[in-house]
Short mmCIF file of C-alpha atoms in Angstrom, two decimals:
data_model
loop_
_atom_site.label_atom_id
_atom_site.label_comp_id
_atom_site.label_asym_id
_atom_site.label_seq_id
_atom_site.Cartn_x
_atom_site.Cartn_y
_atom_site.Cartn_z
CA MET A 1 20.36 -51.39 82.79
CA ASN A 2 22.83 -53.66 82.21
CA ARG A 3 24.85 -54.92 85.17
CA TYR A 4 27.99 -56.73 85.37
CA ARG A 5 27.48 -59.86 86.83
CA LYS A 6 29.99 -62.87 88.06
CA ARG A 7 28.94 -64.56 85.03
CA THR A 8 29.99 -62.07 82.83
CA PHE A 9 33.45 -61.87 84.49
CA ALA A 10 33.74 -65.72 84.50
CA LEU A 11 33.09 -65.67 80.57
CA GLU A 12 35.53 -62.93 80.26
CA LEU A 13 38.11 -64.89 81.88
CA ALA A 14 37.64 -67.91 79.96
CA MET A 15 38.11 -65.88 76.57
CA ILE A 16 41.12 -64.29 77.89
CA ALA A 17 42.49 -67.93 78.93
CA ALA A 18 41.68 -69.14 75.58
CA ALA A 19 43.19 -65.96 73.68
CA VAL A 20 46.46 -66.79 75.69
CA VAL A 21 46.60 -70.69 74.84
CA ILE A 22 45.98 -69.68 71.03
CA ALA A 23 48.38 -66.98 71.02
CA PHE A 24 51.21 -68.69 72.93
CA PRO A 25 52.31 -71.13 69.91
CA VAL A 26 52.21 -67.95 67.80
CA TYR A 27 54.40 -65.96 70.19
CA VAL A 28 57.00 -68.77 70.25
CA LEU A 29 56.88 -69.15 66.80
CA VAL A 30 57.53 -65.59 65.70
CA ASN A 31 60.04 -65.17 68.85
CA LEU A 32 62.45 -67.98 67.36
CA ALA A 33 62.11 -67.04 63.60
CA VAL A 34 63.90 -63.49 64.49
CA ARG A 35 66.24 -64.88 66.85
CA ALA A 36 70.03 -65.31 66.14
CA PRO A 37 71.44 -68.85 66.11
CA SER A 38 73.75 -67.74 68.67
CA ASP A 39 70.94 -66.65 71.38
CA THR A 40 70.24 -69.95 73.00
CA SER A 41 68.38 -68.43 75.91
CA SER A 42 64.62 -69.66 76.69
CA PRO A 43 62.32 -69.67 73.77
CA LEU A 44 59.92 -67.88 76.45
CA ARG A 45 62.36 -64.83 76.54
CA PRO A 46 61.57 -62.25 74.21
CA THR A 47 64.30 -61.33 71.55
CA THR A 48 66.01 -58.21 72.09
CA GLU A 49 68.09 -58.27 68.97
CA PRO A 50 65.80 -59.80 66.27
CA THR A 51 67.42 -60.57 63.01
CA LEU A 52 65.72 -61.58 59.38
CA ALA A 53 68.75 -63.22 58.14
CA ASN A 54 66.81 -66.60 59.37
CA PHE A 55 64.28 -66.01 56.63
CA THR A 56 66.94 -65.41 53.91
CA ASP A 57 68.87 -68.76 54.92
CA ALA A 58 65.76 -70.82 55.19
CA TRP A 59 64.56 -69.37 51.81
CA ARG A 60 67.88 -70.32 50.16
CA ASP A 61 68.92 -73.64 52.07
CA GLY A 62 65.69 -74.84 51.95
CA ALA A 63 64.65 -74.10 48.31
CA LEU A 64 61.22 -72.68 49.41
CA GLY A 65 61.01 -70.48 46.40
CA GLY A 66 60.01 -73.55 43.74
CA ALA A 67 57.65 -74.96 46.64
CA LEU A 68 56.08 -71.54 47.23
CA GLY A 69 55.04 -71.52 43.51
CA ASN A 70 53.99 -74.82 43.27
CA SER A 71 51.65 -74.05 46.48
CA LEU A 72 50.32 -71.12 44.96
CA LEU A 73 49.95 -72.64 41.21
CA VAL A 74 47.91 -76.01 42.94
CA THR A 75 46.00 -73.85 45.25
CA GLY A 76 45.20 -71.53 42.87
CA VAL A 77 43.90 -73.34 39.87
CA SER A 78 42.34 -76.09 42.36
CA VAL A 79 40.19 -73.78 44.03
CA LEU A 80 39.08 -71.74 40.78
CA LEU A 81 37.92 -75.11 39.37
CA VAL A 82 36.01 -76.23 42.51
CA LEU A 83 34.55 -72.98 42.70
CA ALA A 84 33.45 -72.66 39.01
CA VAL A 85 32.13 -76.76 39.10
CA SER A 86 30.37 -76.39 42.46
CA ALA A 87 28.35 -73.09 41.33
CA LEU A 88 27.11 -74.37 38.03
CA ALA A 89 26.37 -77.56 39.47
CA ALA A 90 24.26 -76.25 42.41
CA TYR A 91 22.33 -73.69 41.08
CA PRO A 92 20.00 -76.56 38.97
CA LEU A 93 20.35 -78.50 41.84
CA ALA A 94 19.00 -75.75 43.84
CA ARG A 95 16.20 -74.53 41.91
CA VAL A 96 14.76 -77.55 40.32
CA ARG A 97 12.61 -79.89 42.72
CA ARG A 98 12.52 -83.04 40.55
CA THR A 99 13.33 -86.65 41.55
CA TRP A 100 16.57 -86.47 39.27
CA SER A 101 17.58 -83.08 41.13
CA ARG A 102 17.33 -84.83 44.71
CA GLY A 103 18.83 -88.29 43.35
CA THR A 104 21.87 -86.25 41.67
CA PHE A 105 22.28 -83.95 45.10
CA ALA A 106 22.13 -87.05 47.55
CA LEU A 107 24.61 -88.77 44.73
CA ILE A 108 27.28 -85.86 45.13
CA MET A 109 26.49 -85.69 49.14
CA LEU A 110 27.89 -89.43 49.32
CA GLY A 111 31.42 -87.62 48.51
CA LEU A 112 31.27 -86.00 52.34
CA VAL A 113 30.30 -89.34 53.78
CA LEU A 114 33.18 -91.77 51.87
CA PRO A 115 36.53 -90.97 53.28
CA PHE A 116 38.73 -90.17 50.47
CA GLN A 117 41.29 -92.63 51.94
CA LEU A 118 39.24 -95.72 50.07
CA ALA A 119 40.35 -94.12 47.06
CA THR A 120 43.91 -93.67 47.60
CA LEU A 121 45.43 -96.74 45.78
CA PRO A 122 43.02 -96.52 42.73
CA LEU A 123 43.59 -93.18 42.63
CA TYR A 124 47.49 -93.35 42.56
CA GLN A 125 47.21 -96.07 39.90
CA THR A 126 45.27 -93.71 37.84
CA MET A 127 47.65 -90.68 38.10
CA ARG A 128 50.46 -93.14 37.22
CA ASP A 129 48.63 -94.47 34.23
CA LEU A 130 47.65 -91.11 32.69
CA GLY A 131 51.73 -89.90 33.57
CA LEU A 132 50.72 -87.28 35.93
CA LEU A 133 53.04 -88.47 38.77
CA GLY A 134 55.63 -85.90 39.91
CA GLN A 135 53.23 -83.05 38.47
CA ALA A 136 51.12 -80.44 39.87
CA TRP A 137 48.35 -81.39 37.42
CA ALA A 138 47.76 -84.53 39.49
CA LEU A 139 47.36 -82.53 42.64
CA ILE A 140 45.01 -80.06 40.93
CA LEU A 141 42.67 -82.69 39.52
CA PHE A 142 42.60 -84.66 42.71
CA TYR A 143 41.67 -81.43 44.98
CA SER A 144 39.16 -80.70 42.17
CA GLY A 145 37.18 -83.63 42.70
CA LEU A 146 37.52 -84.01 46.46
CA GLN A 147 36.29 -80.77 47.60
CA VAL A 148 33.48 -80.55 44.96
CA PRO A 149 30.94 -82.11 47.18
CA PHE A 150 31.67 -80.04 50.25
CA THR A 151 31.27 -76.61 48.23
CA THR A 152 28.46 -77.70 46.36
CA PHE A 153 26.59 -78.36 49.59
CA LEU A 154 27.21 -74.78 50.67
CA TYR A 155 26.27 -73.39 47.30
CA VAL A 156 23.03 -75.50 47.40
CA GLY A 157 22.18 -74.25 50.71
CA PHE A 158 22.87 -70.65 49.78
CA ILE A 159 21.05 -70.43 46.38
CA ARG A 160 17.65 -72.11 48.54
CA GLY A 161 17.82 -68.98 50.69
CA LEU A 162 17.75 -66.38 48.01
CA PRO A 163 14.48 -65.05 46.58
CA GLN A 164 13.47 -66.11 42.87
CA ASP A 165 11.96 -62.95 41.91
CA PHE A 166 15.33 -61.61 40.41
CA GLU A 167 15.91 -64.39 38.24
CA ASP A 168 12.17 -64.84 37.11
CA ALA A 169 12.22 -60.76 36.20
CA ALA A 170 15.48 -61.80 34.29
CA LEU A 171 13.66 -64.66 32.48
CA ILE A 172 10.93 -62.64 31.53
CA ASP A 173 13.16 -59.97 30.06
CA GLY A 174 14.39 -62.45 27.64
CA CYS A 175 17.60 -63.73 29.44
CA GLY A 176 18.23 -67.81 29.16
CA TYR A 177 19.30 -69.54 32.21
CA TRP A 178 22.91 -68.96 31.77
CA GLN A 179 22.72 -65.42 31.36
CA ALA A 180 20.42 -65.34 34.53
CA PHE A 181 22.83 -67.07 36.67
CA ARG A 182 25.85 -65.17 35.49
CA HIS A 183 24.22 -61.55 35.77
CA VAL A 184 21.61 -62.14 38.58
CA VAL A 185 22.55 -65.00 40.48
CA PHE A 186 26.16 -65.30 40.88
CA PRO A 187 26.79 -61.57 42.00
CA MET A 188 24.58 -62.30 45.13
CA LEU A 189 26.47 -65.76 45.77
CA LYS A 190 29.61 -63.18 46.92
CA PRO A 191 29.55 -64.40 50.60
CA ILE A 192 29.28 -68.00 49.75
CA THR A 193 31.94 -67.82 47.39
CA VAL A 194 34.49 -65.83 49.85
CA THR A 195 33.97 -68.77 52.31
CA ALA A 196 34.28 -71.69 49.82
CA LEU A 197 37.31 -69.85 48.23
CA VAL A 198 39.12 -69.20 52.02
CA LEU A 199 38.09 -72.89 53.23
CA ASN A 200 39.07 -74.68 50.13
CA ALA A 201 42.47 -72.44 49.88
CA VAL A 202 43.34 -73.30 53.68
CA PHE A 203 42.78 -77.14 53.10
CA VAL A 204 44.60 -77.45 49.92
CA TRP A 205 47.55 -75.47 51.05
CA ASN A 206 47.75 -77.18 54.29
CA ASP A 207 47.51 -80.80 52.79
CA PHE A 208 50.80 -82.95 53.28
CA PHE A 209 49.69 -86.42 52.49
CA THR A 210 48.77 -85.95 49.09
CA PRO A 211 51.76 -83.98 47.68
CA LEU A 212 53.79 -86.30 49.44
CA LEU A 213 52.13 -89.28 47.59
CA TYR A 214 52.02 -87.69 44.24
CA LEU A 215 55.26 -85.43 44.15
CA SER A 216 57.31 -88.16 45.52
CA GLY A 217 60.30 -88.99 43.60
CA SER A 218 60.42 -85.55 41.84
CA GLY A 219 61.75 -82.12 42.03
CA GLN A 220 58.42 -80.61 42.71
CA GLN A 221 57.08 -79.88 46.19
CA THR A 222 54.90 -78.03 48.01
CA MET A 223 55.26 -75.56 51.21
CA PRO A 224 54.13 -78.45 53.98
CA VAL A 225 56.63 -81.03 52.19
CA ALA A 226 59.56 -78.49 51.83
CA VAL A 227 59.17 -77.68 55.31
CA ALA A 228 58.72 -81.51 56.62
CA GLY A 229 61.71 -82.08 54.59
CA PHE A 230 63.54 -78.86 56.03
CA VAL A 231 63.17 -80.30 59.54
CA GLY A 232 64.88 -83.70 58.70
CA GLN A 233 67.69 -81.68 57.11
CA TYR A 234 68.11 -78.74 59.55
CA VAL A 235 66.67 -80.39 62.65
CA SER A 236 68.96 -78.55 65.40
CA GLU A 237 68.57 -75.31 63.72
CA TRP A 238 65.07 -74.44 65.09
CA ASN A 239 65.82 -70.78 64.08
CA LEU A 240 65.42 -71.67 60.50
CA ILE A 241 62.83 -74.44 61.06
CA PHE A 242 60.79 -71.81 62.67
CA ALA A 243 61.62 -69.13 59.81
CA ALA A 244 60.61 -71.71 57.02
CA LEU A 245 57.29 -72.40 59.13
CA LEU A 246 56.56 -68.61 59.25
CA ILE A 247 57.02 -68.05 55.71
CA SER A 248 54.64 -71.00 54.49
CA ILE A 249 52.11 -69.85 56.79
CA VAL A 250 52.06 -66.05 55.60
CA PRO A 251 50.61 -66.17 52.23
CA ILE A 252 47.23 -68.12 53.30
CA LEU A 253 46.87 -65.90 56.38
CA LEU A 254 46.85 -62.68 54.22
CA VAL A 255 44.07 -64.13 51.94
CA TYR A 256 42.08 -65.45 55.14
CA PHE A 257 42.50 -61.86 56.61
CA ALA A 258 41.61 -60.08 53.78
CA LEU A 259 38.27 -62.00 53.22
CA GLN A 260 37.34 -62.78 56.87
CA ARG A 261 34.74 -60.04 56.91
CA SER A 262 32.28 -62.27 54.49
CA ILE A 263 33.46 -65.61 55.79
CA ILE A 264 30.93 -66.02 59.00
CA ASN A 265 28.09 -64.39 56.99
CA GLY A 266 28.61 -66.62 53.98
CA PHE A 267 29.11 -69.96 55.97
CA ALA A 268 25.80 -69.43 57.96
CA GLY A 269 24.24 -68.52 54.65
CA GLY A 270 25.42 -71.80 53.04
CA LEU A 271 23.77 -73.66 56.11
CA LYS A 272 20.30 -72.57 55.40
CA GLY A 273 17.64 -74.98 54.65
#
């Protein structure tokens, strides 16, 4: 018989306290985002007459439509490129047990050790020489290269944990390596693909420094940069600021909640071996 112990009660209290700490900023964010500017009461007091006018005003005054489109473009294309390159690179690295495979994998893993800030100036000069500054493609190329090592690491660990019998059967039946990967291996990579998709999308969507650097001086900006400029322009209108923040986090939250069931299993599988 399971008994309710003091330790269990203490753990429940700790979990409740952690949930309150995490939920409190979210409550303040939503509470102020739907509050009328004329209401100057405490941010902790629940809003009695919520309004959606703050969202329309923030969307119009902060020019968030273009920023949202740029963020969707950069995040979508970057994540697709990262997943495609990493999956294709991880398959031979995981299955081939030779010196060149181990050496190549170690070289790719250096990207996890070396901070990308070391290459900030050379990359900026390269983008400038290519004429890509002020364009979304500069960000796409940057993120595609930056996130490949981490994503490849996840894919390699996951593939090494998969049985090789299905691939061998496909090869015996006449499939080539590309066909075996496309029709047999890749469908089994769904958990780790979803995990990598969410992790990369969250990173790219929330990054502030790189868009500020590469898009500075142009008419284009991503959501974090747009919200930062919004804060500077409307520093006293906190209702509009919080409404803009809520608009910026909703898209990536929807993606996360839609795919959350596969995240934990996929991440745990990527750490095998």
